[in-house]
PDB file of C-alpha atoms and ligand atoms in Angstrom:
ATOM      1  CA  UNK A   1     135.037 115.212 204.043  1.00  0.00           C
ATOM      2  CA  UNK A   2     135.146 117.447 201.009  1.00  0.00           C
ATOM      3  CA  UNK A   3     137.558 120.376 201.277  1.00  0.00           C
ATOM      4  CA  UNK A   4     135.537 123.509 200.585  1.00  0.00           C
ATOM      5  CA  UNK A   5     138.455 125.061 198.686  1.00  0.00           C
ATOM      6  CA  UNK A   6     138.127 122.349 196.019  1.00  0.00           C
ATOM      7  CA  UNK A   7     134.466 123.013 195.297  1.00  0.00           C
ATOM      8  CA  UNK A   8     132.825 125.302 192.814  1.00  0.00           C
ATOM      9  CA  UNK A   9     129.100 125.930 192.376  1.00  0.00           C
ATOM     10  CA  UNK A  10     127.467 125.226 189.069  1.00  0.00           C
ATOM     11  CA  UNK A  11     124.052 125.633 187.540  1.00  0.00           C
ATOM     12  CA  UNK A  12     122.284 123.493 185.035  1.00  0.00           C
ATOM     13  CA  UNK A  13     119.827 124.338 182.310  1.00  0.00           C
ATOM     14  CA  UNK A  14     118.492 121.156 180.803  1.00  0.00           C
ATOM     15  CA  UNK A  15     121.532 118.982 180.162  1.00  0.00           C
ATOM     16  CA  UNK A  16     123.931 121.933 179.989  1.00  0.00           C
ATOM     17  CA  UNK A  17     126.137 123.021 182.876  1.00  0.00           C
ATOM     18  CA  UNK A  18     127.167 126.574 183.585  1.00  0.00           C
ATOM     19  CA  UNK A  19     129.235 128.369 186.164  1.00  0.00           C
ATOM     20  CA  UNK A  20     128.308 131.865 187.307  1.00  0.00           C
ATOM     21  CA  UNK A  21     131.994 132.799 187.318  1.00  0.00           C
ATOM     22  CA  UNK A  22     135.127 131.049 186.160  1.00  0.00           C
ATOM     23  CA  UNK A  23     137.407 130.325 189.157  1.00  0.00           C
ATOM     24  CA  UNK A  24     140.491 131.201 187.095  1.00  0.00           C
ATOM     25  CA  UNK A  25     139.769 134.167 184.859  1.00  0.00           C
ATOM     26  CA  UNK A  26     136.489 135.423 186.361  1.00  0.00           C
ATOM     27  CA  UNK A  27     134.614 135.231 183.086  1.00  0.00           C
ATOM     28  CA  UNK A  28     130.900 135.156 183.823  1.00  0.00           C
ATOM     29  CA  UNK A  29     128.215 132.722 182.689  1.00  0.00           C
ATOM     30  CA  UNK A  30     130.610 130.152 181.312  1.00  0.00           C
ATOM     31  CA  UNK A  31     129.029 127.213 179.511  1.00  0.00           C
ATOM     32  CA  UNK A  32     131.017 124.124 180.462  1.00  0.00           C
ATOM     33  CA  UNK A  33     131.983 121.409 177.963  1.00  0.00           C
ATOM     34  CA  UNK A  34     130.289 118.952 180.295  1.00  0.00           C
ATOM     35  CA  UNK A  35     126.772 117.612 180.313  1.00  0.00           C
ATOM     36  CA  UNK A  36     124.722 116.569 183.251  1.00  0.00           C
ATOM     37  CA  UNK A  37     125.012 112.937 182.194  1.00  0.00           C
ATOM     38  CA  UNK A  38     128.810 113.173 182.578  1.00  0.00           C
ATOM     39  CA  UNK A  39     128.378 113.927 186.253  1.00  0.00           C
ATOM     40  CA  UNK A  40     126.830 110.540 186.893  1.00  0.00           C
ATOM     41  CA  UNK A  41     130.003 108.950 185.501  1.00  0.00           C
ATOM     42  CA  UNK A  42     132.048 111.123 187.831  1.00  0.00           C
ATOM     43  CA  UNK A  43     130.105 109.810 190.786  1.00  0.00           C
ATOM     44  CA  UNK A  44     130.871 106.230 189.842  1.00  0.00           C
ATOM     45  CA  UNK A  45     134.549 107.010 190.398  1.00  0.00           C
ATOM     46  CA  UNK A  46     135.583 108.103 186.935  1.00  0.00           C
ATOM     47  CA  UNK A  47     137.550 111.355 186.767  1.00  0.00           C
ATOM     48  CA  UNK A  48     136.384 113.868 184.216  1.00  0.00           C
ATOM     49  CA  UNK A  49     138.752 116.419 182.742  1.00  0.00           C
ATOM     50  CA  UNK A  50     137.143 119.830 182.616  1.00  0.00           C
ATOM     51  CA  UNK A  51     138.688 122.447 180.352  1.00  0.00           C
ATOM     52  CA  UNK A  52     137.245 125.882 180.900  1.00  0.00           C
ATOM     53  CA  UNK A  53     136.444 127.298 177.456  1.00  0.00           C
ATOM     54  CA  UNK A  54     137.163 130.873 178.561  1.00  0.00           C
ATOM     55  CA  UNK A  55     140.805 130.465 179.578  1.00  0.00           C
ATOM     56  CA  UNK A  56     141.648 126.767 178.894  1.00  0.00           C
ATOM     57  CA  UNK A  57     142.527 126.039 182.488  1.00  0.00           C
ATOM     58  CA  UNK A  58     142.112 122.366 183.257  1.00  0.00           C
ATOM     59  CA  UNK A  59     140.906 120.586 186.341  1.00  0.00           C
ATOM     60  CA  UNK A  60     139.841 117.039 186.991  1.00  0.00           C
ATOM     61  CA  UNK A  61     136.371 116.720 188.416  1.00  0.00           C
ATOM     62  CA  UNK A  62     136.347 113.920 190.920  1.00  0.00           C
ATOM     63  CA  UNK A  63     132.880 114.323 192.395  1.00  0.00           C
ATOM     64  CA  UNK A  64     129.720 116.327 191.909  1.00  0.00           C
ATOM     65  CA  UNK A  65     126.522 116.859 193.794  1.00  0.00           C
ATOM     66  CA  UNK A  66     123.424 118.796 192.801  1.00  0.00           C
ATOM     67  CA  UNK A  67     125.100 122.170 193.326  1.00  0.00           C
ATOM     68  CA  UNK A  68     128.855 121.776 193.460  1.00  0.00           C
ATOM     69  CA  UNK A  69     131.695 120.312 191.469  1.00  0.00           C
ATOM     70  CA  UNK A  70     134.621 118.878 193.406  1.00  0.00           C
ATOM     71  CA  UNK A  71     138.003 119.195 191.724  1.00  0.00           C
ATOM     72  CA  UNK A  72     141.342 117.525 192.374  1.00  0.00           C
ATOM     73  CA  UNK A  73     142.912 120.853 193.223  1.00  0.00           C
ATOM     74  CA  UNK A  74     141.808 124.038 194.977  1.00  0.00           C
ATOM     75  CA  UNK A  75     139.505 126.333 193.031  1.00  0.00           C
ATOM     76  CA  UNK A  76     139.201 128.914 195.779  1.00  0.00           C
ATOM     77  CA  UNK A  77     142.380 130.790 196.481  1.00  0.00           C
ATOM     78  CA  UNK A  78     141.267 133.027 199.295  1.00  0.00           C
ATOM     79  CA  UNK A  79     139.450 130.711 201.644  1.00  0.00           C
TER      80      UNK A  79
HETATM   81 ZN1  LIG B 101     138.171 131.089 182.669  1.00  0.00          ZN
END
């Protein structure tokens, strides 16, 4: 069971991954330093460190599906 507070929606354009809004600093349309191919590694059990380029906050991505990233700590503060 994935805790909803640890998830964050993303979008992909080609191999690039974006988030509509940064969960930390609320920057919009943030291009992530992650490619779609990295997500397949994540789903084989490898953690992937994600550093948001807007504010340099770091989270470990531990799972991803077609729409959401799952981090090792909460990304949603108010839910
Ligand atoms: Zn940010």
